[in-house]
mmCIF file of C-alpha atoms in Angstrom:
data_model
loop_
_atom_site.group_PDB
_atom_site.id
_atom_site.type_symbol
_atom_site.label_atom_id
_atom_site.label_comp_id
_atom_site.label_asym_id
_atom_site.label_seq_id
_atom_site.Cartn_x
_atom_site.Cartn_y
_atom_site.Cartn_z
ATOM 1 C CA PHE S 811 0.000 0.000 0.000
ATOM 2 C CA ILE S 812 2.745 2.461 0.956
ATOM 3 C CA VAL S 813 4.863 1.579 -2.124
ATOM 4 C CA MET S 814 1.834 2.107 -4.383
ATOM 5 C CA ALA S 815 1.110 5.490 -2.852
ATOM 6 C CA ILE S 816 4.725 6.669 -3.265
ATOM 7 C CA ILE S 817 4.839 5.563 -6.893
ATOM 8 C CA SER S 818 1.554 7.339 -7.613
ATOM 9 C CA ILE S 819 2.784 10.588 -6.038
ATOM 10 C CA LEU S 820 6.064 10.464 -8.030
ATOM 11 C CA LEU S 821 4.154 9.903 -11.279
ATOM 12 C CA ILE S 822 1.836 12.819 -10.499
ATOM 13 C CA PHE S 823 4.668 15.250 -9.800
ATOM 14 C CA SER S 824 6.590 14.190 -12.919
ATOM 15 C CA ASN S 825 3.565 14.787 -15.142
ATOM 16 C CA LEU S 826 2.778 18.109 -13.479
ATOM 17 C CA PHE S 827 6.380 19.228 -14.054
ATOM 18 C CA ALA S 828 6.130 18.368 -17.742
ATOM 19 C CA PHE S 829 2.760 20.129 -17.976
ATOM 20 C CA SER S 830 4.270 23.232 -16.329
ATOM 21 C CA CYS S 831 7.082 23.367 -18.837
ATOM 22 C CA GLY S 832 4.621 23.156 -21.690
ATOM 23 C CA LEU S 833 2.512 25.906 -20.114
ATOM 24 C CA GLN S 834 5.495 28.257 -19.847
ATOM 25 C CA CYS S 835 6.433 27.705 -23.484
ATOM 26 C CA THR S 836 2.852 28.260 -24.660
ATOM 27 C CA SER S 837 2.462 31.378 -22.510
ATOM 28 C CA TYR S 838 5.687 32.782 -23.976
ATOM 29 C CA ARG S 839 4.458 32.193 -27.528
ATOM 30 C CA ARG S 840 1.105 33.834 -26.710
ATOM 31 C CA LEU S 841 2.843 36.839 -25.225
ATOM 32 C CA ILE S 842 4.700 37.380 -28.489
ATOM 33 C CA LEU S 843 1.489 37.015 -30.508
ATOM 34 C CA SER S 844 -0.329 39.415 -28.232
ATOM 35 C CA LYS S 845 2.315 42.088 -28.829
ATOM 36 C CA GLU S 846 2.168 41.614 -32.584
ATOM 37 C CA LYS S 847 -1.640 41.640 -32.839
ATOM 38 C CA PHE S 848 -2.274 44.173 -30.008
ATOM 39 C CA THR S 849 -4.480 41.566 -28.334
ATOM 40 C CA CYS S 850 -4.486 40.697 -24.654
ATOM 41 C CA TYR S 851 -4.755 37.029 -23.686
ATOM 42 C CA SER S 852 -5.406 35.501 -20.310
ATOM 43 C CA TYR S 853 -4.946 31.915 -19.149
ATOM 44 C CA ARG S 854 -8.200 30.105 -18.429
ATOM 45 C CA GLY S 855 -7.003 26.466 -18.225
ATOM 46 C CA SER S 856 -7.430 25.517 -21.905
ATOM 47 C CA TYR S 857 -5.411 26.143 -25.032
ATOM 48 C CA ASP S 858 -5.809 26.187 -28.746
ATOM 49 C CA ASP S 859 -2.333 24.625 -29.292
ATOM 50 C CA ASP S 860 -2.501 21.039 -30.550
ATOM 51 C CA GLU S 861 0.391 19.870 -28.391
ATOM 52 C CA ASN S 862 -1.200 21.138 -25.171
ATOM 53 C CA LYS S 863 -4.887 20.534 -24.613
ATOM 54 C CA GLY S 864 -4.789 20.191 -20.815
ATOM 55 C CA LEU S 865 -4.079 17.175 -18.610
ATOM 56 C CA SER S 866 -3.886 13.835 -20.369
ATOM 57 C CA LEU S 867 -6.087 10.886 -19.483
ATOM 58 C CA LYS S 868 -3.046 9.077 -18.050
ATOM 59 C CA VAL S 869 -2.307 11.858 -15.606
ATOM 60 C CA VAL S 870 -5.915 11.973 -14.459
ATOM 61 C CA ALA S 871 -5.995 8.195 -13.949
ATOM 62 C CA VAL S 872 -2.734 8.166 -12.007
ATOM 63 C CA PHE S 873 -3.944 11.048 -9.851
ATOM 64 C CA ALA S 874 -7.166 9.186 -9.068
ATOM 65 C CA LEU S 875 -5.275 6.042 -8.088
ATOM 66 C CA GLY S 876 -2.992 8.092 -5.854
ATOM 67 C CA VAL S 877 -5.924 9.708 -4.106
ATOM 68 C CA VAL S 878 -7.572 6.350 -3.488
ATOM 69 C CA GLY S 879 -4.301 4.890 -2.289
ATOM 70 C CA ILE S 880 -3.696 7.685 0.195
ATOM 71 C CA PHE S 881 -7.167 8.627 1.460
ATOM 72 C CA GLY S 882 -9.207 5.559 0.662
ATOM 73 C CA SER S 883 -12.410 5.212 -1.379
ATOM 74 C CA ASP S 884 -14.438 7.337 1.061
ATOM 75 C CA VAL S 885 -12.968 10.482 -0.493
ATOM 76 C CA PHE S 886 -15.187 10.032 -3.557
ATOM 77 C CA GLY S 887 -18.242 9.940 -1.340
ATOM 78 C CA SER S 888 -17.218 13.294 0.152
ATOM 79 C CA ILE S 889 -16.644 14.740 -3.312
ATOM 80 C CA THR S 890 -20.071 13.508 -4.432
ATOM 81 C CA ARG S 891 -21.804 15.051 -1.400
ATOM 82 C CA PHE S 892 -19.973 18.339 -1.983
ATOM 83 C CA GLY S 893 -21.030 18.352 -5.641
ATOM 84 C CA ASP S 894 -24.674 17.721 -4.690
ATOM 85 C CA ALA S 895 -24.564 20.627 -2.235
ATOM 86 C CA VAL S 896 -23.147 22.954 -4.900
ATOM 87 C CA MET S 897 -25.829 21.914 -7.409
ATOM 88 C CA GLN S 898 -28.596 22.461 -4.838
ATOM 89 C CA GLN S 899 -27.262 25.943 -4.044
ATOM 90 C CA SER S 900 -27.127 26.743 -7.759
ATOM 91 C CA LYS S 901 -30.759 25.634 -8.222
ATOM 92 C CA THR S 902 -31.834 27.801 -5.259
ATOM 93 C CA ALA S 903 -30.077 30.816 -6.748
ATOM 94 C CA GLN S 904 -31.808 30.248 -10.103
ATOM 95 C CA ILE S 905 -35.218 30.057 -8.414
ATOM 96 C CA GLN S 906 -34.573 33.341 -6.575
ATOM 97 C CA GLN S 907 -33.488 35.040 -9.800
ATOM 98 C CA SER S 908 -36.609 33.849 -11.615
ATOM 99 C CA THR S 909 -38.924 35.173 -8.877
ATOM 100 C CA PRO S 910 -40.764 38.341 -10.041
ATOM 101 C CA SER S 911 -39.399 41.522 -8.455
ATOM 102 C CA SER S 912 -42.878 42.478 -7.314
ATOM 103 C CA GLU S 913 -42.929 39.447 -4.992
ATOM 104 C CA LEU S 914 -39.621 40.461 -3.431
ATOM 105 C CA LYS S 915 -40.670 44.028 -2.649
ATOM 106 C CA THR S 916 -42.080 44.803 0.774
ATOM 107 C CA THR S 917 -45.832 45.270 0.579
ATOM 108 C CA ASP S 918 -47.564 48.292 2.076
ATOM 109 C CA ALA S 919 -49.401 46.095 4.566
ATOM 110 C CA SER S 920 -46.155 44.813 6.055
ATOM 111 C CA ARG S 921 -44.357 48.174 6.115
ATOM 112 C CA GLY S 922 -44.179 49.925 9.458
ATOM 113 C CA SER S 923 -46.816 52.594 9.979
ATOM 114 C CA MET S 924 -44.098 55.056 11.002
ATOM 115 C CA THR S 925 -41.886 54.561 7.941
ATOM 116 C CA ARG S 926 -41.664 57.140 5.186
ATOM 117 C CA LEU S 927 -44.035 56.902 2.247
ATOM 118 C CA THR S 928 -42.877 56.184 -1.265
ATOM 119 C CA ARG S 929 -43.451 58.710 -4.059
ATOM 120 C CA LYS S 930 -46.210 56.471 -5.404
ATOM 121 C CA GLU S 931 -47.961 56.420 -2.026
ATOM 122 C CA ILE S 932 -47.715 60.205 -1.684
ATOM 123 C CA ASN S 933 -49.106 60.749 -5.163
ATOM 124 C CA TYR S 934 -52.025 58.483 -4.320
ATOM 125 C CA LYS S 935 -52.932 60.832 -1.470
ATOM 126 C CA LEU S 936 -52.420 63.962 -3.595
ATOM 127 C CA GLN S 937 -54.672 62.429 -6.236
ATOM 128 C CA GLN S 938 -57.649 62.999 -3.960
ATOM 129 C CA ILE S 939 -57.414 66.793 -4.405
ATOM 130 C CA PRO S 940 -58.660 68.270 -7.712
ATOM 131 C CA VAL S 941 -57.126 71.546 -8.872
ATOM 132 C CA PHE S 942 -58.118 74.043 -11.566
ATOM 133 C CA TYR S 943 -55.963 76.193 -13.820
ATOM 134 C CA VAL S 944 -56.320 78.708 -16.613
ATOM 135 C CA ALA S 945 -55.475 76.982 -19.886
ATOM 136 C CA SER S 946 -54.026 78.634 -22.983
ATOM 137 C CA GLU S 947 -55.228 77.773 -26.472
ATOM 138 C CA ASP S 948 -52.831 74.794 -26.682
ATOM 139 C CA GLY S 949 -54.001 73.456 -23.317
ATOM 140 C CA SER S 950 -50.891 74.460 -21.357
ATOM 141 C CA VAL S 951 -51.031 76.341 -18.060
ATOM 142 C CA PHE S 952 -51.354 80.075 -18.686
ATOM 143 C CA ILE S 953 -48.232 81.900 -17.508
ATOM 144 C CA GLU S 954 -48.310 85.500 -16.345
ATOM 145 C CA SER S 955 -45.098 87.233 -15.245
ATOM 146 C CA GLY S 956 -43.381 83.859 -15.168
ATOM 147 C CA ILE S 957 -45.963 82.295 -12.808
ATOM 148 C CA GLY S 958 -48.650 79.660 -13.335
ATOM 149 C CA LYS S 959 -51.383 79.043 -10.761
ATOM 150 C CA PHE S 960 -53.356 76.004 -9.611
ATOM 151 C CA PHE S 961 -56.598 76.812 -7.767
ATOM 152 C CA VAL S 962 -58.543 74.663 -5.322
ATOM 153 C CA GLU S 963 -61.860 76.261 -6.327
ATOM 154 C CA LYS S 964 -63.073 76.522 -9.917
ATOM 155 C CA LYS S 965 -64.682 79.903 -9.268
ATOM 156 C CA ASP S 966 -61.272 81.328 -8.318
ATOM 157 C CA ALA S 967 -59.811 80.230 -11.661
ATOM 158 C CA GLN S 968 -62.768 81.811 -13.470
ATOM 159 C CA ALA S 969 -62.284 85.023 -11.509
ATOM 160 C CA TYR S 970 -58.587 85.014 -12.460
ATOM 161 C CA ILE S 971 -59.450 84.937 -16.178
ATOM 162 C CA SER S 972 -61.504 88.099 -15.795
ATOM 163 C CA THR S 973 -58.379 89.957 -14.649
ATOM 164 C CA ILE S 974 -56.300 88.923 -17.672
ATOM 165 C CA THR S 975 -56.111 91.275 -20.651
ATOM 166 C CA ASN S 976 -57.307 89.599 -23.864
ATOM 167 C CA GLY S 977 -58.331 86.506 -21.945
ATOM 168 C CA ASP S 978 -61.242 85.677 -24.272
ATOM 169 C CA LYS S 979 -59.538 82.542 -25.605
ATOM 170 C CA LEU S 980 -58.520 81.269 -22.193
ATOM 171 C CA THR S 981 -60.482 78.505 -20.495
ATOM 172 C CA VAL S 982 -60.591 76.762 -17.118
ATOM 173 C CA ALA S 983 -59.268 73.201 -17.067
ATOM 174 C CA ALA S 984 -58.980 70.658 -14.274
ATOM 175 C CA THR S 985 -56.531 67.988 -13.176
ATOM 176 C CA THR S 986 -55.506 66.323 -9.923
ATOM 177 C CA LEU S 987 -52.746 67.540 -7.641
ATOM 178 C CA ASP S 988 -50.573 64.453 -8.078
ATOM 179 C CA GLU S 989 -50.160 65.235 -11.789
ATOM 180 C CA VAL S 990 -48.588 68.649 -11.260
ATOM 181 C CA TYR S 991 -47.211 68.835 -7.709
ATOM 182 C CA TYR S 992 -43.823 67.166 -8.071
ATOM 183 C CA PRO S 993 -42.993 68.002 -11.715
ATOM 184 C CA LEU S 994 -44.213 71.624 -11.794
ATOM 185 C CA VAL S 995 -44.852 73.023 -8.305
ATOM 186 C CA VAL S 996 -41.818 71.746 -6.374
ATOM 187 C CA LYS S 997 -39.835 70.575 -9.443
ATOM 188 C CA LYS S 998 -38.623 67.325 -7.900
ATOM 189 C CA GLN S 999 -39.388 65.143 -10.882
ATOM 190 C CA LYS S 1000 -37.576 65.078 -14.208
ATOM 191 C CA ILE S 1001 -39.794 65.788 -17.196
ATOM 192 C CA GLY S 1002 -38.915 63.813 -20.314
ATOM 193 C CA SER S 1003 -40.206 64.139 -23.840
ATOM 194 C CA PHE S 1004 -42.531 61.177 -23.246
ATOM 195 C CA VAL S 1005 -44.553 62.995 -20.540
ATOM 196 C CA GLU S 1006 -48.145 63.625 -21.608
ATOM 197 C CA GLY S 1007 -50.960 65.786 -20.295
ATOM 198 C CA VAL S 1008 -50.709 69.335 -19.014
ATOM 199 C CA VAL S 1009 -47.191 68.761 -17.652
ATOM 200 C CA GLY S 1010 -45.824 67.769 -21.059
ATOM 201 C CA ILE S 1011 -47.045 70.915 -22.826
ATOM 202 C CA SER S 1012 -46.538 73.519 -20.092
ATOM 203 C CA ASP S 1013 -43.471 75.713 -19.555
ATOM 204 C CA ILE S 1014 -41.176 73.789 -17.211
ATOM 205 C CA ASN S 1015 -39.057 76.888 -16.581
ATOM 206 C CA ALA S 1016 -41.943 78.857 -15.089
ATOM 207 C CA ALA S 1017 -42.792 78.959 -11.393
ATOM 208 C CA TYR S 1018 -46.073 77.375 -10.282
ATOM 209 C CA GLN S 1019 -48.087 78.167 -7.164
ATOM 210 C CA LEU S 1020 -50.917 76.534 -5.235
ATOM 211 C CA GLN S 1021 -53.771 78.989 -4.677
ATOM 212 C CA ALA S 1022 -56.214 78.452 -1.828
ATOM 213 C CA SER S 1023 -59.524 80.321 -1.782
ATOM 214 C CA ARG S 1024 -59.926 83.477 0.267
ATOM 215 C CA GLU S 1025 -62.371 81.673 2.556
ATOM 216 C CA GLN S 1026 -59.781 78.980 3.268
ATOM 217 C CA ILE S 1027 -57.066 81.494 4.119
ATOM 218 C CA ILE S 1028 -59.370 83.380 6.479
ATOM 219 C CA SER S 1029 -60.149 80.113 8.287
ATOM 220 C CA THR S 1030 -56.485 79.602 9.191
ATOM 221 C CA PRO S 1031 -54.848 81.113 12.296
ATOM 222 C CA PRO S 1032 -52.651 84.238 11.880
ATOM 223 C CA GLU S 1033 -49.491 82.199 12.452
ATOM 224 C CA TRP S 1034 -50.292 80.003 9.456
ATOM 225 C CA GLN S 1035 -50.960 83.026 7.253
ATOM 226 C CA THR S 1036 -47.658 84.636 8.246
ATOM 227 C CA LEU S 1037 -45.712 81.445 7.584
ATOM 228 C CA HIS S 1038 -47.193 81.070 4.088
ATOM 229 C CA SER S 1039 -47.302 84.726 3.079
ATOM 230 C CA ASN S 1040 -44.394 84.309 0.657
ATOM 231 C CA SER S 1041 -45.083 80.702 -0.317
ATOM 232 C CA PRO S 1042 -48.758 80.162 -1.225
ATOM 233 C CA ASP S 1043 -50.076 76.789 -0.166
ATOM 234 C CA ILE S 1044 -53.314 74.865 0.370
ATOM 235 C CA PRO S 1045 -54.335 74.607 4.055
ATOM 236 C CA LEU S 1046 -55.487 71.281 5.468
ATOM 237 C CA PHE S 1047 -57.751 71.097 8.517
ATOM 238 C CA ARG S 1048 -57.844 68.242 10.983
ATOM 239 C CA ILE S 1049 -59.994 67.815 14.071
ATOM 240 C CA LYS S 1050 -58.059 66.221 16.899
ATOM 241 C CA ASN S 1051 -59.191 62.700 17.839
ATOM 242 C CA LEU S 1052 -61.436 62.463 14.748
ATOM 243 C CA ALA S 1053 -60.923 59.215 12.849
ATOM 244 C CA PHE S 1054 -62.922 56.916 10.598
ATOM 245 C CA ARG S 1055 -62.873 53.170 11.141
ATOM 246 C CA LYS S 1056 -62.064 51.244 7.956
ATOM 247 C CA GLU S 1057 -61.544 47.558 7.216
ATOM 248 C CA ASN S 1058 -57.748 47.904 7.334
ATOM 249 C CA GLY S 1059 -57.661 50.192 10.386
ATOM 250 C CA LEU S 1060 -58.360 53.766 11.409
ATOM 251 C CA GLU S 1061 -58.302 56.582 8.855
ATOM 252 C CA ILE S 1062 -57.342 60.119 9.928
ATOM 253 C CA PRO S 1063 -59.087 62.697 7.715
ATOM 254 C CA MET S 1064 -57.609 66.058 6.714
ATOM 255 C CA PHE S 1065 -60.005 68.433 4.939
ATOM 256 C CA VAL S 1066 -59.297 71.161 2.410
ATOM 257 C CA ARG S 1067 -62.176 73.232 3.818
ATOM 258 C CA LYS S 1068 -62.696 73.932 7.508
ATOM 259 C CA GLU S 1069 -66.467 73.791 7.047
ATOM 260 C CA ASP S 1070 -66.265 70.199 5.775
ATOM 261 C CA ALA S 1071 -64.184 69.178 8.797
ATOM 262 C CA LEU S 1072 -66.706 70.688 11.220
ATOM 263 C CA ALA S 1073 -69.639 69.117 9.363
ATOM 264 C CA SER S 1074 -68.015 65.681 9.539
ATOM 265 C CA TYR S 1075 -67.374 66.116 13.256
ATOM 266 C CA ALA S 1076 -70.979 67.210 13.843
ATOM 267 C CA ARG S 1077 -72.332 64.108 12.056
ATOM 268 C CA LEU S 1078 -70.123 61.884 14.181
ATOM 269 C CA GLN S 1079 -71.304 63.567 17.397
ATOM 270 C CA GLU S 1080 -74.919 63.276 16.317
ATOM 271 C CA ALA S 1081 -74.497 59.554 15.671
ATOM 272 C CA LYS S 1082 -72.994 59.092 19.121
ATOM 273 C CA LYS S 1083 -75.827 61.047 20.726
ATOM 274 C CA GLN S 1084 -78.421 58.817 19.116
ATOM 275 C CA GLU S 1085 -76.726 55.808 20.685
ATOM 276 C CA ASN S 1086 -76.365 57.562 24.036
ATOM 277 C CA PRO S 1087 -78.582 60.662 24.524
ATOM 278 C CA SER S 1088 -76.677 61.644 27.668
ATOM 279 C CA ILE S 1089 -73.532 62.477 25.659
ATOM 280 C CA GLU S 1090 -72.920 66.226 25.321
ATOM 281 C CA PHE S 1091 -71.282 67.932 22.371
ATOM 282 C CA THR S 1092 -67.690 69.022 22.956
ATOM 283 C CA GLN S 1093 -65.934 71.876 21.203
ATOM 284 C CA PRO S 1094 -63.541 70.394 18.631
ATOM 285 C CA GLU S 1095 -59.838 71.251 18.577
ATOM 286 C CA ILE S 1096 -58.828 72.145 15.011
ATOM 287 C CA GLN S 1097 -55.278 71.619 13.791
ATOM 288 C CA VAL S 1098 -54.050 73.263 10.579
ATOM 289 C CA SER S 1099 -51.285 72.108 8.242
ATOM 290 C CA SER S 1100 -50.756 72.415 4.481
ATOM 291 C CA VAL S 1101 -50.265 70.244 1.400
ATOM 292 C CA SER S 1102 -46.546 71.037 1.084
ATOM 293 C CA GLU S 1103 -45.907 70.432 4.782
ATOM 294 C CA MET S 1104 -47.687 67.070 4.698
ATOM 295 C CA ALA S 1105 -45.895 65.967 1.522
ATOM 296 C CA THR S 1106 -42.561 66.716 3.226
ATOM 297 C CA LEU S 1107 -43.595 64.795 6.343
ATOM 298 C CA PHE S 1108 -44.816 61.855 4.260
ATOM 299 C CA ALA S 1109 -41.392 61.603 2.606
ATOM 300 C CA SER S 1110 -39.620 61.795 5.995
ATOM 301 C CA GLY S 1111 -41.675 59.336 8.031
ATOM 302 C CA GLY S 1112 -41.799 59.221 11.806
ATOM 303 C CA PHE S 1113 -45.578 59.527 12.221
ATOM 304 C CA GLU S 1114 -48.802 57.777 11.221
ATOM 305 C CA GLY S 1115 -48.619 58.964 7.622
ATOM 306 C CA ARG S 1116 -50.356 55.987 6.052
ATOM 307 C CA ALA S 1117 -53.466 56.547 8.139
ATOM 308 C CA ILE S 1118 -53.939 60.123 6.845
ATOM 309 C CA GLU S 1119 -56.273 60.755 3.896
ATOM 310 C CA PHE S 1120 -57.090 64.036 2.165
ATOM 311 C CA PHE S 1121 -60.700 65.107 1.639
ATOM 312 C CA PRO S 1122 -61.211 67.710 -1.098
ATOM 313 C CA SER S 1123 -63.568 70.653 -1.098
ATOM 314 C CA MET S 1124 -67.152 69.461 -1.584
ATOM 315 C CA THR S 1125 -67.744 72.351 -3.971
ATOM 316 C CA ALA S 1126 -64.824 71.239 -6.188
ATOM 317 C CA ILE S 1127 -66.062 67.697 -6.738
#
């Protein structure tokens, strides 16, 4: 047994030495060819030369006999088990690569309620608010002194036309806030040539403002008006502790008009009083924010953003 193992090892080393010499000669020839043809070659374990096509069958057989002689036949069982493990891992990787990306993404239901919202989720909330604008003959937003305006109330857009000189050919058009907020108002979305609708035909270099109605502005506290005096925005009204129960949890409403928020609160109190006549009405606490402030908070996270829903002006629907 020992003599057989020694002979096998000597034969292996002698063949490897001969193979190494052939490799050096071939590499030298390839280096010369690479310089002449300006081509870079790299060794990958196989050759095009007829005299060197890798290890011969004799060397492989001798090597196998040497391995069996030294380690015993159990080594092939280990090699087989290792190969099966590698194949299984490869199959698992192929299955993962073939899985649709939509199945790998975290669903909204499993995301934490305090995590930031995606752009798609924010746009879904902005979609609930219709806005009106003065449209030029080609359908683009009318620009005056470098500014285009989006109104919450249709009557405000109609009143704006009456102040424009030669505004006979101008009309009032409508869209939803998600279509224009990021690309035109805050300019945080690239506009390509493929973009359609009012965004695709309007002047991207102009400034665009959100215009709340006079009644809405009056309904806000003086601090809110001072904060937004130089940056027009749409106020949003919320009544503290007011929430709607839905199938997937509580929904916190924020209203574009203060009157709609109070009316919703009054209906809820009336329903409670019918169930329990002894309940007395309490004065609601009104909190005021704005569309731009909420969009920023949605993108930052840290609060119950997914539970908040916008309710547009009843007169704009």
